[in-house]
Coordinates of C-alpha atoms and ligand atoms in Angstrom, one line a residue:
X110 CA -8.7 -6.5 -17.9
X111 CA -12.4 -6.0 -18.2
X112 CA -14.4 -6.0 -15.0
X113 CA -18.2 -6.5 -15.1
X114 CA -21.1 -8.1 -13.2
X115 CA -23.8 -10.4 -14.3
X116 CA -27.1 -11.1 -12.6
X117 CA -27.6 -14.9 -12.2
X118 CA -30.3 -17.2 -11.0
X119 CA -29.6 -20.6 -9.6
X120 CA -30.1 -22.2 -13.0
X121 CA -28.0 -19.4 -14.6
X122 CA -25.0 -20.4 -12.6
X123 CA -24.8 -23.9 -14.2
X124 CA -25.4 -22.4 -17.7
X125 CA -22.6 -19.8 -17.4
X126 CA -20.0 -20.1 -20.1
X127 CA -16.6 -19.2 -18.7
X128 CA -13.1 -20.7 -18.6
X129 CA -13.0 -20.6 -14.8
X130 CA -15.8 -20.3 -12.3
X131 CA -15.1 -19.7 -8.6
X132 CA -18.0 -20.5 -6.4
X133 CA -17.6 -19.3 -2.8
X134 CA -19.3 -21.2 -0.1
X135 CA -20.4 -18.6 2.5
X136 CA -20.8 -20.6 5.7
X137 CA -19.8 -24.1 6.5
X138 CA -22.7 -25.7 4.7
X139 CA -24.0 -25.6 1.2
X140 CA -26.5 -22.8 0.5
X141 CA -30.0 -24.2 -0.1
X142 CA -30.5 -21.8 -3.0
X143 CA -27.7 -23.4 -5.1
X144 CA -29.6 -25.2 -7.9
X145 CA -28.9 -28.5 -9.5
X146 CA -26.6 -29.8 -11.0
X147 CA -24.0 -27.9 -8.9
X148 CA -25.9 -28.6 -5.7
X149 CA -25.8 -32.4 -6.4
X150 CA -22.1 -32.2 -7.4
X151 CA -21.2 -30.5 -4.1
X152 CA -23.3 -32.7 -2.0
X153 CA -21.6 -35.7 -3.6
X154 CA -18.2 -34.3 -3.1
X155 CA -18.9 -33.6 0.6
X156 CA -20.3 -37.0 1.2
X157 CA -17.2 -38.7 -0.3
X158 CA -14.9 -36.5 1.7
X159 CA -13.5 -34.7 -1.4
X160 CA -14.7 -31.3 0.0
X161 CA -14.5 -30.3 3.6
X162 CA -16.8 -27.4 4.4
X163 CA -14.1 -25.6 6.4
X164 CA -12.7 -22.1 5.8
X165 CA -9.8 -22.3 3.4
X166 CA -10.7 -25.6 1.7
X167 CA -11.1 -25.8 -2.1
X168 CA -12.3 -28.4 -4.6
X169 CA -11.2 -28.2 -8.3
X170 CA -13.6 -29.7 -10.9
X171 CA -12.6 -30.1 -14.5
X172 CA -15.5 -29.9 -17.0
X173 CA -18.1 -31.0 -14.4
X174 CA -21.1 -32.7 -16.0
X175 CA -24.1 -30.5 -16.6
X176 CA -22.1 -27.3 -16.1
X177 CA -21.2 -25.0 -18.9
X178 CA -18.0 -23.6 -17.2
X179 CA -14.8 -25.3 -18.3
X180 CA -13.5 -25.4 -14.7
X181 CA -15.2 -24.8 -11.4
X182 CA -13.4 -24.2 -8.1
X183 CA -15.4 -24.4 -5.0
X184 CA -13.8 -22.4 -2.2
X185 CA -15.0 -22.2 1.4
X186 CA -15.1 -18.8 3.0
X187 CA -16.4 -19.7 6.4
X188 CA -18.6 -16.7 6.7
X189 CA -20.2 -14.1 4.4
X190 CA -17.9 -11.1 5.1
X191 CA -16.1 -9.4 2.3
X192 CA -12.8 -10.2 4.0
X193 CA -13.5 -14.0 4.0
X194 CA -14.8 -13.7 0.4
X195 CA -11.5 -12.2 -0.5
X196 CA -9.4 -15.0 0.8
X197 CA -11.8 -17.6 -0.6
X198 CA -11.7 -15.9 -4.0
X199 CA -7.9 -15.8 -3.7
X200 CA -7.7 -19.5 -3.1
X201 CA -10.0 -20.1 -6.1
X202 CA -7.9 -17.9 -8.4
X203 CA -4.7 -19.6 -7.3
X204 CA -6.2 -22.9 -8.2
X205 CA -7.2 -21.6 -11.7
X206 CA -3.8 -20.0 -12.4
X207 CA -2.2 -23.0 -14.1
X208 CA -5.1 -23.4 -16.5
X209 CA -4.5 -19.9 -17.9
X210 CA -8.3 -19.3 -18.0
X211 CA -9.1 -16.2 -20.0
X212 CA -12.5 -15.5 -18.7
X213 CA -13.1 -15.8 -14.9
X214 CA -16.3 -15.5 -12.9
X215 CA -16.8 -15.5 -9.2
X216 CA -19.8 -15.4 -6.9
X217 CA -21.5 -17.2 -4.0
X218 CA -22.4 -20.9 -4.4
X219 CA -26.1 -20.0 -4.2
X220 CA -27.8 -16.6 -4.3
X221 CA -26.4 -14.8 -1.3
X222 CA -26.0 -11.1 -1.2
X223 CA -22.9 -9.3 -2.4
X224 CA -21.8 -5.8 -1.5
X225 CA -19.3 -3.3 -3.0
X226 CA -16.7 -4.7 -0.5
X227 CA -17.1 -8.2 -2.0
X228 CA -16.6 -6.9 -5.5
X229 CA -13.6 -4.9 -4.5
X230 CA -12.2 -7.9 -2.7
X231 CA -12.5 -10.1 -5.8
X232 CA -10.7 -7.6 -8.0
X233 CA -7.9 -7.3 -5.5
X234 CA -7.6 -11.0 -5.1
X235 CA -7.3 -11.5 -8.9
X236 CA -4.8 -8.7 -9.2
X237 CA -2.7 -10.5 -6.5
X238 CA -3.0 -13.9 -8.2
X239 CA -1.9 -12.4 -11.6
X240 CA 1.0 -10.1 -10.5
X241 CA 4.4 -11.4 -11.4
X242 CA 7.7 -9.5 -11.2
X243 CA 9.4 -10.0 -14.6
X244 CA 11.2 -6.7 -15.4
X245 CA 14.7 -7.9 -14.6
X246 CA 14.1 -11.6 -14.9
X247 CA 13.7 -12.6 -18.5
X248 CA 13.6 -16.3 -17.5
X249 CA 10.4 -15.8 -15.6
X250 CA 7.3 -17.6 -17.1
X251 CA 4.6 -15.4 -18.6
X252 CA 2.2 -14.1 -16.0
X253 CA -1.4 -15.4 -16.0
X254 CA -3.4 -12.7 -17.9
X255 CA -7.1 -13.3 -17.8
X256 CA -9.1 -10.9 -20.0
X257 CA -12.3 -10.6 -17.9
X258 CA -13.6 -10.9 -14.4
X259 CA -17.3 -11.2 -13.9
X260 CA -19.0 -10.9 -10.5
X261 CA -22.1 -13.0 -10.3
X262 CA -24.8 -11.3 -8.2
X263 CA -28.4 -10.7 -7.6
X264 CA -30.4 -7.8 -9.1
X265 CA -30.6 -5.7 -6.0
X266 CA -26.8 -5.8 -5.5
X267 CA -25.8 -4.9 -9.0
X268 CA -25.2 -1.2 -8.4
X269 CA -23.1 -1.8 -5.3
X270 CA -21.1 -4.5 -7.0
X271 CA -20.4 -2.3 -10.0
X272 CA -19.2 0.5 -7.7
X273 CA -16.9 -2.0 -5.9
X274 CA -15.5 -3.2 -9.2
X275 CA -14.6 0.3 -10.3
X276 CA -13.0 1.2 -7.0
X277 CA -11.2 -2.2 -6.8
X278 CA -9.8 -1.9 -10.3
X279 CA -8.4 1.6 -9.5
X280 CA -6.9 0.4 -6.3
X281 CA -5.5 -2.8 -7.9
X282 CA -3.7 -0.7 -10.5
X283 CA -2.3 1.5 -7.7
X284 CA -1.2 -1.5 -5.7
X285 CA 0.5 -3.1 -8.8
X286 CA 2.3 0.1 -9.5
X287 CA 3.6 0.4 -6.0
X288 CA 4.6 -3.3 -6.0
X289 CA 6.5 -2.9 -9.3
X290 CA 8.3 0.3 -8.0
X291 CA 9.2 -1.5 -4.8
X292 CA 10.5 -4.6 -6.6
X293 CA 12.8 -2.8 -9.0
X294 CA 16.4 -3.0 -7.8
X295 CA 18.0 -0.1 -6.1
X296 CA 20.3 0.5 -9.1
X297 CA 17.3 1.1 -11.3
X298 CA 14.8 2.6 -8.8
X299 CA 16.9 5.6 -7.9
X300 CA 15.6 9.0 -6.7
X301 CA 16.0 10.3 -10.3
X302 CA 14.0 7.3 -11.6
X303 CA 11.2 7.9 -9.0
X304 CA 11.1 11.5 -10.1
X305 CA 10.7 10.4 -13.7
X306 CA 7.9 8.0 -12.8
X307 CA 6.0 10.7 -10.9
X308 CA 6.3 12.9 -14.0
X309 CA 4.9 10.1 -16.1
X310 CA 1.9 9.7 -13.9
X311 CA 1.5 13.5 -14.0
X312 CA 1.5 13.4 -17.8
X313 CA -1.1 10.5 -17.9
X314 CA -3.5 12.4 -15.7
X315 CA -2.7 16.0 -16.5
X316 CA -1.3 16.7 -13.0
X317 CA 1.1 19.3 -11.8
X318 CA 4.3 17.5 -10.9
X319 CA 7.4 19.3 -9.7
X320 CA 10.7 17.5 -9.2
X321 CA 13.2 19.6 -7.1
X322 CA 16.9 18.9 -7.2
X323 CA 19.6 19.5 -4.5
X324 CA 19.9 23.2 -5.4
X325 CA 16.2 23.9 -4.8
X326 CA 16.2 21.8 -1.6
X327 CA 19.2 23.8 -0.3
X328 CA 17.3 27.0 -1.1
X329 CA 14.3 25.7 1.0
X330 CA 16.7 25.1 3.9
X331 CA 16.1 21.4 4.2
X332 CA 19.3 20.8 6.2
X333 CA 18.0 17.5 7.6
X334 CA 17.1 15.9 4.3
X335 CA 20.3 17.2 2.7
X336 CA 22.3 15.5 5.5
X337 CA 21.0 12.1 4.7
X338 CA 21.6 12.5 0.9
X339 CA 25.1 13.9 1.2
X340 CA 26.8 10.5 1.5
X341 CA 25.6 9.2 -1.8
X342 CA 26.8 9.9 -5.4
X343 CA 23.2 9.4 -6.5
X344 CA 21.5 12.9 -6.5
X345 CA 18.4 13.5 -4.3
X346 CA 15.0 14.5 -5.5
X347 CA 12.1 16.2 -3.8
X348 CA 8.8 15.3 -5.6
X349 CA 5.6 17.3 -5.3
X350 CA 2.6 16.0 -7.3
X351 CA -0.8 17.8 -7.1
X352 CA -4.1 16.4 -8.1
X353 CA -7.0 18.9 -8.3
X354 CA -10.5 17.4 -8.2
X355 CA -12.2 20.2 -6.3
X356 CA -12.2 24.0 -6.1
X357 CA -8.7 25.5 -6.0
X358 CA -9.3 26.9 -2.5
X359 CA -10.3 23.6 -1.0
X360 CA -7.7 22.5 1.6
X361 CA -6.0 19.4 0.2
X362 CA -5.2 16.0 1.7
X363 CA -1.4 15.7 1.8
X364 CA 0.4 12.4 1.6
X365 CA 4.1 12.3 2.4
X366 CA 6.0 9.1 1.5
X367 CA 9.5 8.1 2.6
X368 CA 11.6 7.5 -0.5
X369 CA 14.9 6.0 0.6
X370 CA 15.8 4.0 -2.5
X371 CA 18.4 2.2 -0.6
X372 CA 19.2 2.2 3.1
X373 CA 22.6 0.9 4.1
X374 CA 22.3 2.6 7.4
X375 CA 25.0 5.1 6.4
X376 CA 28.0 5.4 8.8
X377 CA 25.9 3.5 11.4
X378 CA 26.0 0.7 8.8
X379 CA 23.6 -2.2 8.9
X380 CA 24.7 -5.8 9.0
X381 CA 25.0 -7.6 5.6
X382 CA 22.2 -10.2 6.2
X383 CA 19.0 -9.2 4.4
X384 CA 20.4 -5.7 3.6
X385 CA 19.1 -6.3 0.0
X386 CA 15.6 -5.8 1.4
X387 CA 16.5 -2.1 2.1
X388 CA 15.7 -1.5 -1.6
X389 CA 12.1 -1.6 -0.3
X390 CA 12.8 1.4 1.9
X391 CA 11.0 3.6 -0.7
X392 CA 7.7 1.6 0.0
X393 CA 6.1 4.7 1.5
X394 CA 6.9 6.7 -1.6
X395 CA 5.6 3.9 -3.9
X396 CA 2.3 3.7 -2.0
X397 CA 1.8 7.4 -2.2
X398 CA 2.3 7.3 -6.0
X399 CA 0.0 4.3 -6.2
X400 CA -2.6 6.1 -4.3
X401 CA -2.3 9.2 -6.5
X402 CA -2.8 7.0 -9.5
X403 CA -5.9 5.4 -8.0
X404 CA -7.4 8.8 -6.9
X405 CA -6.7 10.3 -10.3
X406 CA -8.3 7.3 -12.1
X407 CA -11.4 7.6 -10.0
X408 CA -11.6 11.3 -10.6
X409 CA -12.3 11.9 -6.9
X410 CA -13.8 15.3 -6.0
X411 CA -11.0 16.5 -3.7
X412 CA -7.6 18.0 -3.8
X413 CA -4.6 15.8 -3.1
X414 CA -0.9 16.8 -2.7
X415 CA 1.8 14.0 -2.7
X416 CA 5.2 14.9 -1.3
X417 CA 8.1 12.5 -1.7
X418 CA 11.6 13.2 -0.3
X419 CA 13.9 10.7 -2.0
X420 CA 17.6 9.8 -1.7
X421 CA 20.0 7.0 -0.8
X422 CA 21.4 6.5 2.7
X423 CA 25.1 5.6 2.1
X424 CA 28.4 5.6 4.0
X425 CA 31.2 7.6 2.4
X426 CA 33.8 10.3 2.9
X427 CA 31.1 12.8 2.5
X428 CA 28.4 11.0 4.6
X429 CA 26.9 12.6 7.7
X430 CA 28.4 11.3 11.0
X431 CA 27.0 10.3 14.4
X432 CA 27.1 13.5 16.5
X433 CA 26.6 15.9 13.6
X434 CA 24.0 18.6 14.2
X435 CA 21.8 19.7 11.3
X436 CA 19.2 22.5 11.0
X437 CA 15.9 21.3 9.7
X438 CA 13.7 23.5 7.5
X439 CA 11.5 24.2 10.6
X440 CA 14.6 25.8 12.3
X441 CA 14.8 23.1 14.9
X442 CA 18.2 21.5 15.2
X443 CA 18.8 17.8 15.3
X444 CA 21.7 15.8 16.6
X445 CA 22.1 12.8 14.4
X446 CA 23.2 10.1 16.9
X447 CA 22.4 7.2 14.5
X448 CA 22.6 7.7 10.8
X449 CA 20.4 4.7 10.3
X450 CA 17.4 6.6 11.7
X451 CA 17.4 8.5 8.4
X452 CA 13.7 8.2 7.5
X453 CA 12.6 10.7 10.1
X454 CA 15.3 13.0 8.9
X455 CA 14.0 13.3 5.4
X456 CA 10.3 13.2 6.5
X457 CA 10.6 16.1 9.0
X458 CA 11.6 18.5 6.2
X459 CA 8.8 17.3 4.0
X460 CA 6.3 17.7 6.8
X461 CA 7.5 21.3 7.2
X462 CA 7.2 21.9 3.5
X463 CA 3.6 20.5 3.7
X464 CA 2.5 23.6 5.7
X465 CA 2.4 25.8 2.6
X466 CA -0.6 23.8 1.3
X467 CA -2.7 24.6 4.4
X468 CA -3.7 21.0 4.5
X469 CA -7.0 19.6 5.7
X470 CA -4.9 16.6 7.0
X471 CA -1.4 15.2 6.4
X472 CA -0.6 11.5 6.5
X473 CA 3.0 10.3 6.2
X474 CA 3.8 6.8 5.2
X475 CA 7.2 5.2 5.9
X476 CA 9.0 1.9 6.3
X477 CA 10.3 3.7 9.4
X478 CA 11.3 1.3 12.1
X479 CA 12.2 -2.4 12.7
X480 CA 10.7 -1.8 16.2
X481 CA 7.3 -1.5 14.5
X482 CA 7.8 -5.0 13.0
X483 CA 8.6 -6.3 16.4
X484 CA 5.5 -4.6 17.8
X485 CA 2.9 -5.6 15.2
X486 CA 4.4 -8.2 12.9
X487 CA 3.4 -8.2 9.3
X488 CA -0.4 -7.9 9.4
X489 CA -1.2 -4.5 10.8
X490 CA 0.6 -1.3 9.8
X491 CA 1.4 1.0 12.8
X492 CA -0.9 4.1 13.1
X493 CA 0.1 7.1 15.1
X494 CA -2.0 10.2 15.5
X495 CA -2.9 12.6 18.3
X496 CA -6.1 13.3 16.4
X497 CA -8.9 10.8 17.4
X498 CA -11.0 11.7 14.3
X499 CA -8.2 11.2 11.8
X500 CA -7.2 8.0 13.6
X501 CA -10.7 6.6 13.5
X502 CA -11.0 7.3 9.8
X503 CA -7.7 5.6 9.0
X504 CA -8.6 2.5 11.1
X505 CA -12.0 2.3 9.3
X506 CA -10.3 2.8 5.9
X507 CA -7.8 0.0 6.7
X508 CA -10.7 -2.4 7.5
X509 CA -12.7 -1.5 4.4
X510 CA -9.6 -2.0 2.2
X511 CA -8.5 -5.3 3.8
X512 CA -5.3 -3.3 4.6
X513 CA -5.5 -2.9 8.3
X514 CA -3.6 -0.7 10.7
X515 CA -3.4 -0.6 14.5
X516 CA -3.3 2.5 16.6
X517 CA -0.2 3.0 18.8
X518 CA 0.2 5.6 21.6
X519 CA 1.8 9.0 21.4
X520 CA 1.9 10.2 25.0
X521 CA 4.2 13.1 25.7
X522 CA 6.3 10.9 28.0
X523 CA 7.7 9.1 25.0
X524 CA 9.2 12.3 23.8
X525 CA 11.6 12.5 26.6
X526 CA 13.7 9.9 24.9
X527 CA 14.7 12.4 22.2
X528 CA 16.5 14.9 24.6
X529 CA 19.9 16.0 23.3
X530 CA 22.8 17.9 24.9
X531 CA 23.8 19.5 21.7
X532 CA 20.6 20.2 19.7
X533 CA 16.9 20.7 20.1
X534 CA 16.4 17.0 19.8
X535 CA 18.3 13.8 19.0
X536 CA 17.2 11.6 16.1
X537 CA 17.0 8.4 18.2
X538 CA 16.2 7.3 21.7
X539 CA 16.8 3.9 23.4
X540 CA 15.5 0.8 21.7
X541 CA 12.3 0.1 23.7
X542 CA 9.3 1.7 22.0
X543 CA 11.4 2.6 19.0
X544 CA 8.4 3.0 16.7
X545 CA 6.8 5.4 19.1
X546 CA 9.9 7.5 19.6
X547 CA 10.2 7.8 15.8
X548 CA 6.6 9.0 15.6
X549 CA 7.2 11.4 18.5
X550 CA 10.1 12.9 16.5
X551 CA 7.9 13.5 13.5
X552 CA 5.2 15.0 15.7
X553 CA 7.5 17.9 16.5
X554 CA 7.1 19.0 12.9
X555 CA 3.4 18.8 12.5
X556 CA 2.0 21.4 14.9
X557 CA 0.2 23.3 12.1
X558 CA -2.3 20.7 10.8
X559 CA -4.1 17.5 11.7
X560 CA -1.6 14.7 11.2
X561 CA -1.2 10.9 11.2
X562 CA 1.8 8.7 10.6
X563 CA 1.7 5.1 9.2
X564 CA 4.7 2.9 9.9
X565 CA 4.6 0.2 7.2
X566 CA 8.0 -1.4 7.9
X567 CA 6.2 -4.7 8.5
X568 CA 3.6 -4.5 5.8
X569 CA 5.2 -2.9 2.7
X570 CA 7.1 -6.0 1.6
X571 CA 7.4 -9.7 2.3
X572 CA 10.7 -11.6 3.1
X573 CA 11.5 -15.2 2.5
X574 CA 10.1 -17.4 -0.2
X575 CA 7.5 -14.8 -1.3
X576 CA 10.0 -11.9 -1.2
X577 CA 8.5 -8.8 -2.8
X578 CA 6.7 -5.6 -2.3
X579 CA 3.0 -5.8 -1.3
X580 CA 1.8 -2.5 -2.5
X581 CA 0.4 -1.7 1.0
X582 CA -1.0 0.7 2.1
X583 CA -2.4 1.8 -1.2
X584 CA -5.8 0.4 -0.4
X585 CA -6.0 2.0 3.1
X586 CA -4.8 5.4 1.7
X587 CA -7.2 5.3 -1.2
X588 CA -10.2 4.6 1.0
X589 CA -9.1 7.3 3.4
X590 CA -8.6 9.9 0.8
X591 CA -11.9 9.0 -0.9
X592 CA -13.6 9.5 2.5
X593 CA -12.3 13.1 2.5
X594 CA -14.3 14.0 -0.6
X595 CA -17.4 16.2 -0.5
Ligands
LIG875 N1 14.4 1.5 7.0 C1 14.7 1.2 8.3 C2 13.6 0.5 9.1 C3 13.5 -1.0 8.8 C4 14.6 -1.9 9.1 C5 12.4 -1.5 8.3 C6 14.4 -3.2 8.9 C7 12.2 -2.9 8.1 C8 13.2 -3.7 8.4 C9 15.0 2.5 9.1 O1 15.6 3.5 8.3 C10 15.9 2.1 10.2 O2 17.0 1.7 9.9 N2 15.5 2.3 11.4 C11 16.3 2.0 12.5 C12 16.1 3.0 13.6 C13 17.0 2.9 14.8 C14 18.4 3.2 14.3 C15 16.5 3.8 15.8 C16 15.8 0.6 13.0 O3 14.6 0.4 13.0 O4 16.6 -0.2 13.4
LIG876 MN1 17.7 3.3 8.3
LIG877 ZN1 15.3 3.4 6.3

């Protein structure tokens, strides 16, 4: 799709020739700068009760008189923030979807100011309105595929808007990639397949991508990761992808993504209901690859290393058992009391492996605990970090990307839960505070660098009628990584 901007005056808005025009009302009144005939149309609609000036309301107009656009959707944002602009644009695009409009434009109803965040918001909203999973569903209708999106803005905002469009387009592609990977069924999206996809991205951007197999992982001494993988007939992979956008010696940002391509729970098997959703348990890995794609597209001036431990968690005659003790790559031993707490077991070895890059910062991303879903629901991802600076940057990145996270505690007291009689630590504690206990477990492997953990169990996918991967937290991560440049 082409993304561009166009500088418009009040009269220009009515003269704009597009298939679909979304006009966002900033406040809860019509902007006085909106010129005739649109201003007259809207005033008429409001006075007849066809348009309520309340956040979330829309009005669809087909070939309105005196307006060049074939369709106009008026969408009320409630305020002028980029976040509200995003949801208003999203409502507008959904209303246009059925028309199959090829050229789409969006801007304020009037001549309000737009920033880079608004432009990014519009691109993300359109990407969301046009994404459709079709890969294994031949009966699905064709997805809406507009050819162009134009942001309507004022002269002084053009530069910022263009920057936002470029960033938004890169993030949208990364999000779409992560969604597609997440949505693929577990019998297709295997560790081997993920390794192939990483190689493909590497080829497209000339990146260094290594895909290690079981033998290499054994050699590295990743006893914890191996224990999770040993129950499955599907071979494990350990993916390391490196993007170099700065001098070789510059310490990289390292992203680690949980890549469980299916989580049955193992011997501590999960109940059958909704177990299908455990194909999304590689959402962390998918978001890390999506972020890599976005950063490489933007040619960011920094170094980035992406590490993905990936395997299935299955029960079988060879599966790891409750009570088994394994030796992690760090040398610390772990008593596996619950084989369903497998994410931390594959991540801990990846976190130890990360040490070799002398990272500036390490962020791991994982659909780690159902406790995090109980704590935060589906809006904020869980953020855990002992480093206030890193935590602040991730919180700010989440806000800027409309992909928010919420900081959770990591006090030493929570670590007591992991005491084991038979190893340096157990892999689970009691249920209360389960998301924190999981983070405390990971923390024991991160002494050598600044570190943060994102638990995306509640945000990486949706259940129910809109079941599917969300591509989160690609936006948050991309903003965070971009912030580490220069
Ligand atoms: N992948 C799951 C976490 C999960 C479960 C996310 C359901 C979203 C919905 C993870 O591997 C897991 O099973 N965690 C256990 C940990 C427990 C055994 C300490 C959980 O959260 O129940
Ligand atoms: Mn599990
Ligand atoms: Zn899991």
